Amino acid sequence: MDHSLNNIWNKTLDILSSELSKPTFDTWLKSTYLAFFNNNVMIVSVPNEFAKDWLQSRYYNIIKNTLQLIINHNIDLYFYLPSEIETYLNDNGKSQVDESDIHIQEDDNYINQNPVLNTKVSKNLLSFLNPKYQFDSFVIGSSNRFAHAASLAVAESPAKSYNPLFIYGGVGLGKTHLMHAIGHEVFSLYPNLIVLYVSSETFTNELIKSIRDYKTVEFRNKYRTIDVLLIDDIQFLAGKESTQEEFFHTFNSLYEANKQIIISSDRPPKEIPTLEDRLRSRFECGLITDIQPPDLETRIAILSKKAANDNIDIPDEVLLFIAKHIKSNIRELEGALTRIAAYAVFEGKEINSELAEKSLQDIFSSNNNRKITINLIQETVAQHFNVKVTDLKGKKRTRNFAYPRHIAMYLCRLLTDSSLPKIGDSFGGKDHTTVLHAQEKIETSLQTDVELQLSIKKLTETISSS
């Protein structure tokens, strides 16, 4: 396949892998490739007829929009089987897909390496927003009602309601959905405003590139002349001093100009390690709201809505079966539904409880067989607080390390049958009195510290569902 076609499709898959659940991506996109591009016609090769129909009916818009943003112009997109591609090429005088007359420049600059940030900021800026993620497709429940209301208020009145708005919660709970929904709503209500959605990783990469290419002035002009900034996964700025410095000044510039800032993270500001205090205080000066794992009723509603959107005929008892077994992650919920639907088609059977259980048995069996251990707790807590397991076992007493260490010890007491001496030994040979002190300290703090309560709840659910 042509080198430039590879570049375009690899970039497309990179983006789609972050927007779709892993089961969906693995099932429908892993075996595809971009086979042809000429005169605004793009052909994606698919392995079978079912994949062709599924991608055409359910994912056409997001794939087409992604491709158009990457190459910076409109296309006509088709999904073809290899035999159909050969017929198309023969009918159009093409003998192979990578002939030199396919109008793709070999220069990689032809490809928009980042669809959002390489787009020139203007009054007509179209940020890379997923068309699926809008307010009317967001399922509201007790776990996300306040976050949804705050997001809608910000979208309807930018820089007037809550500024900044800081949304935090675990992976796959809907933070990114709300971020994109805010962007769509602002575009709809205020078409003249400049809206930019970007991840903290992309912000960092753009900054590094601007320093390397001596274009820091252009970088700053881009980020400081927008009206609404949506920055996702801010926790990844932790430990990056120069990036934090730049974002601090960007934040101040926008805030002082009365521009709206929306930030998402997997944890509240005070739990982001090695985050500068001046940034932490900026994040805390607005509204902080969290999204919790959905309750059973909300999980069923999410599954029901996705089934309706994807035209999947599925009995209520199967929706209940999925919702009862997958509790902490919306992406996993939707991925399980997609897997059941695909399994039914491949087997040529209607969806029922028996088929659902069979198609998901490997997921459930691996979950049920995994015992909660001290190692599992240490790994989960270390990941949550962005520290190393060796830090939890070490002797450093600064808050960045002592706080997660105490929480990990407390959870070991709460979730395992291990004795105090065994837990202490697993934390670098600590005395059992150290473990007892950590347990008592966390128990005392839990009586008044709401954010600690939420963190313990989230960690417990993550560990239990791992």
Short mmCIF file of C-alpha atoms in Angstrom, two decimals:
data_model
loop_
_atom_site.label_atom_id
_atom_site.label_comp_id
_atom_site.label_asym_id
_atom_site.label_seq_id
_atom_site.Cartn_x
_atom_site.Cartn_y
_atom_site.Cartn_z
CA MET A 1 0.00 0.00 0.00
CA ASP A 2 1.20 3.52 -0.78
CA HIS A 3 3.28 5.15 1.97
CA SER A 4 1.05 8.21 2.15
CA LEU A 5 -2.07 6.06 2.34
CA ASN A 6 -0.46 4.30 5.28
CA ASN A 7 0.26 7.60 7.00
CA ILE A 8 -3.29 8.84 6.57
CA TRP A 9 -4.92 5.63 7.75
CA ASN A 10 -2.57 5.13 10.70
CA LYS A 11 -3.36 8.65 11.91
CA THR A 12 -7.07 7.94 11.45
CA LEU A 13 -6.85 4.73 13.46
CA ASP A 14 -4.90 6.47 16.21
CA ILE A 15 -7.72 8.97 16.64
CA LEU A 16 -10.54 6.43 16.32
CA SER A 17 -8.92 4.13 18.89
CA SER A 18 -9.33 6.85 21.50
CA GLU A 19 -12.92 7.65 20.49
CA LEU A 20 -14.31 4.10 20.26
CA SER A 21 -14.33 1.33 22.85
CA LYS A 22 -11.55 -1.24 22.51
CA PRO A 23 -13.93 -4.12 21.61
CA THR A 24 -15.56 -1.97 18.91
CA PHE A 25 -12.22 -0.84 17.50
CA ASP A 26 -10.70 -4.34 17.54
CA THR A 27 -13.79 -5.96 16.00
CA TRP A 28 -14.45 -3.53 13.14
CA LEU A 29 -11.34 -1.50 12.35
CA LYS A 30 -8.21 -3.52 13.05
CA SER A 31 -8.43 -5.46 9.77
CA THR A 32 -9.15 -2.45 7.56
CA TYR A 33 -6.81 -0.28 5.50
CA LEU A 34 -7.00 2.70 3.19
CA ALA A 35 -6.65 1.19 -0.30
CA PHE A 36 -7.29 4.10 -2.67
CA PHE A 37 -7.37 7.89 -2.76
CA ASN A 38 -7.78 9.91 -5.94
CA ASN A 39 -10.00 12.82 -7.06
CA ASN A 40 -11.50 13.11 -3.55
CA VAL A 41 -12.56 9.43 -3.60
CA MET A 42 -11.34 7.34 -0.68
CA ILE A 43 -11.82 3.58 -0.50
CA VAL A 44 -11.31 1.64 2.71
CA SER A 45 -10.76 -2.10 2.34
CA VAL A 46 -12.83 -4.27 4.69
CA PRO A 47 -12.45 -8.02 5.30
CA ASN A 48 -16.04 -9.15 4.80
CA GLU A 49 -19.56 -8.10 3.84
CA PHE A 50 -20.75 -7.85 7.41
CA ALA A 51 -17.94 -5.48 8.40
CA LYS A 52 -18.74 -3.41 5.33
CA ASP A 53 -22.41 -3.05 6.28
CA TRP A 54 -21.63 -2.42 9.95
CA LEU A 55 -19.09 0.34 9.29
CA GLN A 56 -21.31 1.93 6.64
CA SER A 57 -24.40 2.03 8.86
CA ARG A 58 -22.87 2.85 12.24
CA TYR A 59 -19.46 4.49 11.91
CA TYR A 60 -19.51 6.17 8.49
CA ASN A 61 -19.74 9.73 9.80
CA ILE A 62 -17.01 9.54 12.42
CA ILE A 63 -14.58 7.82 9.99
CA LYS A 64 -15.33 10.27 7.19
CA ASN A 65 -15.07 13.30 9.48
CA THR A 66 -11.77 12.06 10.87
CA LEU A 67 -10.30 11.55 7.40
CA GLN A 68 -11.48 14.96 6.21
CA LEU A 69 -9.92 16.68 9.20
CA ILE A 70 -6.63 14.86 8.68
CA ILE A 71 -6.28 15.74 4.98
CA ASN A 72 -8.01 19.13 5.23
CA HIS A 73 -10.60 18.73 2.47
CA ASN A 74 -13.84 16.94 1.69
CA ILE A 75 -13.99 13.37 0.39
CA ASP A 76 -16.40 10.72 -0.86
CA LEU A 77 -15.83 7.64 1.32
CA TYR A 78 -16.57 4.03 0.34
CA PHE A 79 -16.10 0.69 2.09
CA TYR A 80 -15.21 -2.07 -0.40
CA LEU A 81 -14.22 -5.72 -0.26
CA PRO A 82 -10.84 -6.49 -1.90
CA SER A 83 -12.61 -7.99 -4.94
CA GLU A 84 -14.70 -4.83 -5.32
CA ILE A 85 -11.59 -2.66 -5.13
CA GLU A 86 -10.00 -4.66 -7.93
CA THR A 87 -13.12 -4.21 -10.06
CA TYR A 88 -13.18 -0.48 -9.34
CA LEU A 89 -9.52 -0.06 -10.28
CA ASN A 90 -9.95 -2.00 -13.52
CA ASP A 91 -13.04 -0.01 -14.48
CA ASN A 92 -11.20 3.25 -13.84
CA GLY A 93 -8.00 2.30 -15.62
CA LYS A 94 -6.00 1.65 -12.46
CA SER A 95 -3.88 -1.49 -12.18
CA GLN A 96 -2.89 -1.08 -8.53
CA VAL A 97 -3.73 1.13 -5.61
CA ASP A 98 -0.37 2.82 -5.24
CA GLU A 99 0.30 4.10 -8.75
CA SER A 100 2.10 7.41 -9.02
CA ASP A 101 -0.96 9.18 -10.44
CA ILE A 102 -2.79 8.88 -7.13
CA HIS A 103 -2.70 12.47 -6.07
CA ILE A 104 -1.08 12.22 -2.68
CA GLN A 105 2.01 14.27 -2.00
CA GLU A 106 4.90 12.30 -0.56
CA ASP A 107 5.65 15.16 1.82
CA ASP A 108 4.24 14.25 5.23
CA ASN A 109 3.25 17.90 5.70
CA TYR A 110 0.36 17.17 3.34
CA ILE A 111 -1.23 15.25 6.17
CA ASN A 112 -2.68 17.25 9.02
CA GLN A 113 -0.79 15.56 11.86
CA ASN A 114 -3.26 16.92 14.40
CA PRO A 115 -6.69 17.81 13.06
CA VAL A 116 -7.36 20.38 15.78
CA LEU A 117 -4.08 22.10 16.42
CA ASN A 118 -2.84 22.32 12.86
CA THR A 119 -6.05 24.03 11.82
CA LYS A 120 -5.51 27.77 11.66
CA VAL A 121 -7.47 29.51 14.37
CA SER A 122 -10.14 31.67 12.80
CA LYS A 123 -13.75 32.67 13.34
CA ASN A 124 -14.73 29.63 11.30
CA LEU A 125 -12.62 27.18 13.28
CA LEU A 126 -14.06 23.65 13.36
CA SER A 127 -12.53 21.82 16.32
CA PHE A 128 -12.20 18.08 16.22
CA LEU A 129 -15.42 17.25 18.03
CA ASN A 130 -16.97 13.81 17.87
CA PRO A 131 -20.44 14.19 16.32
CA LYS A 132 -21.75 11.40 18.59
CA TYR A 133 -20.89 13.31 21.75
CA GLN A 134 -23.69 15.82 22.17
CA PHE A 135 -25.97 16.73 25.07
CA ASP A 136 -28.99 14.95 23.60
CA SER A 137 -27.05 11.67 23.43
CA PHE A 138 -25.80 11.92 27.03
CA VAL A 139 -27.72 9.67 29.42
CA ILE A 140 -28.38 11.51 32.69
CA GLY A 141 -28.44 9.69 36.03
CA SER A 142 -27.74 10.38 39.68
CA SER A 143 -24.02 9.77 39.11
CA ASN A 144 -23.60 12.55 36.53
CA ARG A 145 -26.59 14.89 36.88
CA PHE A 146 -24.69 17.79 38.45
CA ALA A 147 -21.78 17.53 35.98
CA HIS A 148 -24.25 17.54 33.09
CA ALA A 149 -26.12 20.58 34.45
CA ALA A 150 -22.89 22.51 35.00
CA SER A 151 -21.64 21.65 31.51
CA LEU A 152 -24.90 22.77 29.91
CA ALA A 153 -24.85 26.03 31.88
CA VAL A 154 -21.32 26.77 30.70
CA ALA A 155 -22.21 26.00 27.08
CA GLU A 156 -25.25 28.27 27.19
CA SER A 157 -23.40 31.16 28.86
CA PRO A 158 -19.62 30.88 28.34
CA ALA A 159 -17.50 32.67 30.97
CA LYS A 160 -20.62 33.75 32.85
CA SER A 161 -21.66 30.71 34.87
CA TYR A 162 -18.65 28.74 36.10
CA ASN A 163 -15.12 29.57 35.08
CA PRO A 164 -13.10 27.45 35.06
CA LEU A 165 -15.25 24.32 35.04
CA PHE A 166 -13.26 21.31 36.28
CA ILE A 167 -14.80 17.87 35.59
CA TYR A 168 -13.20 14.77 37.07
CA GLY A 169 -13.99 11.08 37.16
CA GLY A 170 -12.73 7.64 36.22
CA VAL A 171 -11.96 6.34 32.75
CA GLY A 172 -14.96 5.81 30.50
CA LEU A 173 -17.55 7.62 32.63
CA GLY A 174 -18.45 10.44 30.22
CA LYS A 175 -16.02 13.31 30.85
CA THR A 176 -14.93 13.50 27.22
CA HIS A 177 -18.56 13.21 26.09
CA LEU A 178 -19.46 16.30 28.13
CA MET A 179 -16.39 18.19 26.86
CA HIS A 180 -17.35 17.55 23.23
CA ALA A 181 -21.01 18.32 23.99
CA ILE A 182 -20.03 21.72 25.37
CA GLY A 183 -18.08 22.44 22.20
CA HIS A 184 -20.97 21.44 19.95
CA GLU A 185 -23.46 23.51 21.94
CA VAL A 186 -21.25 26.62 21.90
CA PHE A 187 -20.78 26.26 18.13
CA SER A 188 -24.55 26.00 17.76
CA LEU A 189 -25.45 28.96 19.98
CA TYR A 190 -22.48 31.22 19.28
CA PRO A 191 -21.09 30.45 15.79
CA ASN A 192 -18.71 33.42 15.93
CA LEU A 193 -16.87 32.19 19.01
CA ILE A 194 -13.58 30.34 18.61
CA VAL A 195 -13.71 26.95 20.34
CA LEU A 196 -10.74 24.64 20.78
CA TYR A 197 -10.77 21.11 22.20
CA VAL A 198 -7.37 19.57 22.90
CA SER A 199 -5.77 16.97 25.15
CA SER A 200 -3.01 17.96 27.55
CA GLU A 201 -0.69 15.58 25.69
CA THR A 202 -1.29 17.42 22.43
CA PHE A 203 -0.80 20.76 24.17
CA THR A 204 2.57 19.49 25.41
CA ASN A 205 3.59 18.17 21.99
CA GLU A 206 2.60 21.43 20.32
CA LEU A 207 4.64 23.39 22.86
CA ILE A 208 7.72 21.21 22.33
CA LYS A 209 7.39 21.55 18.55
CA SER A 210 7.01 25.33 18.78
CA ILE A 211 10.17 25.59 20.90
CA ARG A 212 12.09 23.34 18.52
CA ASP A 213 10.94 25.31 15.46
CA TYR A 214 11.31 28.75 17.11
CA LYS A 215 7.58 29.38 16.81
CA THR A 216 6.57 30.01 20.41
CA VAL A 217 4.97 33.33 19.49
CA GLU A 218 2.63 31.58 17.03
CA PHE A 219 1.87 28.93 19.64
CA ARG A 220 0.92 31.52 22.23
CA ASN A 221 -1.14 33.53 19.79
CA LYS A 222 -3.10 30.41 18.87
CA TYR A 223 -3.96 29.44 22.43
CA ARG A 224 -4.50 32.93 23.79
CA THR A 225 -6.88 34.20 21.12
CA ILE A 226 -9.66 31.67 21.54
CA ASP A 227 -12.97 32.11 23.34
CA VAL A 228 -13.56 28.63 24.77
CA LEU A 229 -10.73 26.24 25.66
CA LEU A 230 -11.56 22.60 26.43
CA ILE A 231 -8.51 20.72 27.67
CA ASP A 232 -8.82 17.00 28.39
CA ASP A 233 -6.84 14.81 30.82
CA ILE A 234 -5.04 17.66 32.57
CA GLN A 235 -3.46 15.18 35.00
CA PHE A 236 -0.85 14.40 32.35
CA LEU A 237 0.71 17.83 32.94
CA ALA A 238 1.93 16.50 36.29
CA GLY A 239 5.73 16.62 36.48
CA LYS A 240 6.11 18.62 33.24
CA GLU A 241 7.43 21.90 34.58
CA SER A 242 7.85 23.84 31.35
CA THR A 243 4.42 22.75 30.09
CA GLN A 244 2.83 23.76 33.40
CA GLU A 245 4.56 27.11 33.15
CA GLU A 246 3.17 27.72 29.67
CA PHE A 247 -0.31 26.53 30.56
CA PHE A 248 -0.31 28.74 33.66
CA HIS A 249 0.25 31.82 31.49
CA THR A 250 -2.26 30.59 28.90
CA PHE A 251 -4.84 30.07 31.65
CA ASN A 252 -4.22 33.54 33.09
CA SER A 253 -4.40 35.20 29.69
CA LEU A 254 -7.75 33.59 28.86
CA TYR A 255 -9.22 34.02 32.33
CA GLU A 256 -8.31 37.71 32.53
CA ALA A 257 -9.84 38.22 29.06
CA ASN A 258 -13.08 36.64 30.37
CA LYS A 259 -12.77 33.55 28.17
CA GLN A 260 -14.24 30.19 29.21
CA ILE A 261 -11.96 27.35 30.32
CA ILE A 262 -13.15 23.76 30.80
CA ILE A 263 -10.79 21.14 32.19
CA SER A 264 -11.14 17.40 32.71
CA SER A 265 -9.10 15.00 34.81
CA ASP A 266 -9.30 11.55 36.32
CA ARG A 267 -8.97 13.04 39.81
CA PRO A 268 -9.61 16.33 41.68
CA PRO A 269 -6.92 19.04 41.55
CA LYS A 270 -5.54 18.37 45.01
CA GLU A 271 -4.84 14.74 44.13
CA ILE A 272 -2.80 15.48 41.00
CA PRO A 273 0.80 14.83 42.10
CA THR A 274 3.61 17.29 41.29
CA LEU A 275 1.08 19.85 40.06
CA GLU A 276 2.26 23.35 40.89
CA ASP A 277 0.28 25.00 43.68
CA ARG A 278 -0.41 28.08 41.56
CA LEU A 279 -2.09 25.91 38.90
CA ARG A 280 -3.95 23.93 41.53
CA SER A 281 -5.36 27.13 43.01
CA ARG A 282 -6.44 28.32 39.55
CA PHE A 283 -8.32 25.07 38.94
CA GLU A 284 -10.00 25.30 42.32
CA CYS A 285 -11.20 28.88 41.90
CA GLY A 286 -14.13 27.84 39.70
CA LEU A 287 -16.56 24.94 39.92
CA ILE A 288 -15.31 21.39 40.52
CA THR A 289 -17.74 18.58 39.72
CA ASP A 290 -17.28 14.83 39.49
CA ILE A 291 -18.81 11.93 37.59
CA GLN A 292 -19.28 8.69 39.48
CA PRO A 293 -19.80 5.19 38.03
CA PRO A 294 -23.43 4.88 36.89
CA ASP A 295 -26.00 3.06 39.00
CA LEU A 296 -27.92 0.06 37.67
CA GLU A 297 -30.82 2.10 36.25
CA THR A 298 -28.46 4.47 34.44
CA ARG A 299 -26.42 1.57 33.05
CA ILE A 300 -29.58 0.01 31.62
CA ALA A 301 -30.62 3.37 30.13
CA ILE A 302 -27.19 3.78 28.51
CA LEU A 303 -27.37 0.31 26.98
CA SER A 304 -30.95 0.85 25.81
CA LYS A 305 -30.04 4.12 24.11
CA LYS A 306 -27.03 2.63 22.35
CA ALA A 307 -29.06 -0.38 21.20
CA ALA A 308 -31.69 1.96 19.74
CA ASN A 309 -29.07 4.15 18.04
CA ASP A 310 -27.32 1.11 16.53
CA ASN A 311 -30.57 -0.63 15.56
CA ILE A 312 -29.82 -3.63 17.77
CA ASP A 313 -32.87 -5.67 18.73
CA ILE A 314 -32.07 -6.86 22.22
CA PRO A 315 -34.37 -8.16 25.00
CA ASP A 316 -34.64 -6.27 28.28
CA GLU A 317 -33.34 -9.25 30.24
CA VAL A 318 -30.09 -9.16 28.26
CA LEU A 319 -29.67 -5.44 28.96
CA LEU A 320 -30.16 -6.22 32.65
CA PHE A 321 -27.65 -9.08 32.41
CA ILE A 322 -24.98 -6.78 30.97
CA ALA A 323 -25.72 -3.96 33.41
CA LYS A 324 -25.48 -6.27 36.42
CA HIS A 325 -22.09 -7.63 35.39
CA ILE A 326 -20.35 -4.46 34.13
CA LYS A 327 -20.62 -1.73 36.71
CA SER A 328 -17.83 0.81 36.53
CA ASN A 329 -17.18 1.79 32.92
CA ILE A 330 -19.53 3.02 30.19
CA ARG A 331 -17.10 2.11 27.41
CA GLU A 332 -17.00 -1.47 28.67
CA LEU A 333 -20.80 -1.50 28.82
CA GLU A 334 -21.13 -0.36 25.23
CA GLY A 335 -18.30 -2.65 24.12
CA ALA A 336 -20.09 -5.64 25.62
CA LEU A 337 -23.27 -4.73 23.76
CA THR A 338 -21.36 -4.44 20.48
CA ARG A 339 -19.69 -7.78 21.10
CA ILE A 340 -23.01 -9.53 21.76
CA ALA A 341 -24.53 -8.02 18.59
CA ALA A 342 -21.56 -9.14 16.49
CA TYR A 343 -21.60 -12.62 18.04
CA ALA A 344 -25.30 -12.99 17.21
CA VAL A 345 -24.68 -12.08 13.56
CA PHE A 346 -21.67 -14.37 13.22
CA GLU A 347 -23.63 -17.27 14.79
CA GLY A 348 -26.77 -16.47 12.82
CA LYS A 349 -28.89 -16.41 15.99
CA GLU A 350 -31.20 -14.01 17.78
CA ILE A 351 -29.91 -12.29 20.90
CA ASN A 352 -31.00 -13.94 24.16
CA SER A 353 -29.59 -14.42 27.66
CA GLU A 354 -27.83 -17.67 26.77
CA LEU A 355 -26.09 -16.15 23.75
CA ALA A 356 -25.11 -13.03 25.75
CA GLU A 357 -23.58 -15.10 28.53
CA LYS A 358 -21.67 -17.25 26.05
CA SER A 359 -20.28 -14.28 24.11
CA LEU A 360 -19.06 -12.56 27.29
CA GLN A 361 -17.99 -15.59 29.31
CA ASP A 362 -14.27 -14.96 28.92
CA ILE A 363 -14.68 -11.41 30.27
CA PHE A 364 -16.75 -12.48 33.24
CA SER A 365 -14.65 -15.51 34.09
CA SER A 366 -11.43 -13.48 34.12
CA ASN A 367 -13.07 -10.86 36.33
CA ASN A 368 -14.54 -13.38 38.75
CA ASN A 369 -11.36 -15.41 39.06
CA ARG A 370 -9.12 -12.48 39.93
CA LYS A 371 -8.54 -12.30 43.66
CA ILE A 372 -7.99 -8.98 45.37
CA THR A 373 -4.37 -8.95 46.50
CA ILE A 374 -2.02 -6.46 48.10
CA ASN A 375 -0.15 -6.21 44.78
CA LEU A 376 -3.38 -5.37 42.93
CA ILE A 377 -4.21 -2.65 45.46
CA GLN A 378 -0.71 -1.20 45.26
CA GLU A 379 -0.78 -1.13 41.45
CA THR A 380 -4.24 0.49 41.36
CA VAL A 381 -3.40 3.16 43.94
CA ALA A 382 -0.06 3.91 42.29
CA GLN A 383 -1.75 4.38 38.92
CA HIS A 384 -4.48 6.57 40.45
CA PHE A 385 -1.96 8.93 42.06
CA ASN A 386 0.56 8.73 39.21
CA VAL A 387 3.35 7.35 41.38
CA LYS A 388 5.35 4.13 41.24
CA VAL A 389 4.67 1.06 43.35
CA THR A 390 8.25 1.39 44.61
CA ASP A 391 7.27 4.84 45.93
CA LEU A 392 4.50 3.23 47.99
CA LYS A 393 7.02 0.78 49.38
CA GLY A 394 9.66 3.44 49.94
CA LYS A 395 10.43 5.74 52.87
CA LYS A 396 9.73 9.20 51.41
CA ARG A 397 7.39 11.08 53.72
CA THR A 398 6.34 13.99 51.52
CA ARG A 399 2.57 14.20 50.93
CA ASN A 400 2.91 13.11 47.28
CA PHE A 401 4.03 9.68 48.51
CA ALA A 402 2.77 9.37 52.10
CA TYR A 403 -0.87 10.14 51.22
CA PRO A 404 -1.29 7.39 48.57
CA ARG A 405 0.76 5.01 50.77
CA HIS A 406 -1.67 5.49 53.66
CA ILE A 407 -4.65 4.98 51.34
CA ALA A 408 -3.13 1.80 49.93
CA MET A 409 -2.51 0.42 53.43
CA TYR A 410 -6.07 1.30 54.45
CA LEU A 411 -7.49 -0.48 51.39
CA CYS A 412 -5.37 -3.54 52.11
CA ARG A 413 -6.98 -3.70 55.55
CA LEU A 414 -10.42 -3.10 54.06
CA LEU A 415 -10.34 -5.43 51.05
CA THR A 416 -8.02 -8.30 52.01
CA ASP A 417 -7.68 -10.75 54.88
CA SER A 418 -3.97 -9.99 55.24
CA SER A 419 -2.59 -9.40 58.73
CA LEU A 420 -1.01 -6.12 59.82
CA PRO A 421 2.53 -7.61 59.76
CA LYS A 422 2.01 -9.03 56.24
CA ILE A 423 0.73 -5.69 54.93
CA GLY A 424 3.64 -3.87 56.57
CA ASP A 425 6.12 -6.31 55.06
CA SER A 426 4.55 -5.76 51.60
CA PHE A 427 5.19 -2.04 51.94
CA GLY A 428 8.95 -2.27 52.19
CA GLY A 429 9.20 -3.93 55.60
CA LYS A 430 7.12 -1.39 57.54
CA ASP A 431 6.22 -2.15 61.14
CA HIS A 432 2.63 -3.26 61.80
CA THR A 433 2.08 -0.13 63.91
CA THR A 434 2.77 1.97 60.80
CA VAL A 435 -0.05 0.17 58.98
CA LEU A 436 -2.37 0.65 61.94
CA HIS A 437 -1.50 4.35 62.11
CA ALA A 438 -2.25 4.72 58.36
CA GLN A 439 -5.58 2.96 58.77
CA GLU A 440 -6.61 5.15 61.69
CA LYS A 441 -5.51 8.33 59.92
CA ILE A 442 -7.57 7.54 56.80
CA GLU A 443 -10.59 6.50 58.86
CA THR A 444 -10.45 9.82 60.74
CA SER A 445 -10.11 11.86 57.54
CA LEU A 446 -12.99 10.01 55.93
CA GLN A 447 -15.38 11.49 58.46
CA THR A 448 -14.97 15.02 57.04
CA ASP A 449 -13.04 14.83 53.75
CA VAL A 450 -15.56 14.46 50.91
CA GLU A 451 -12.92 14.17 48.18
CA LEU A 452 -11.17 11.39 50.10
CA GLN A 453 -14.52 9.60 50.41
CA LEU A 454 -14.96 9.78 46.64
CA SER A 455 -11.40 8.61 46.01
CA ILE A 456 -11.82 5.60 48.30
CA LYS A 457 -15.14 4.78 46.62
CA LYS A 458 -13.59 5.02 43.16
CA LEU A 459 -10.51 2.98 44.08
CA THR A 460 -12.62 0.30 45.75
CA GLU A 461 -14.83 -0.03 42.67
CA THR A 462 -11.82 -0.12 40.35
CA ILE A 463 -10.08 -2.79 42.41
CA SER A 464 -13.24 -4.88 42.77
CA SER A 465 -13.93 -4.80 39.02
CA SER A 466 -10.31 -5.37 37.91
#
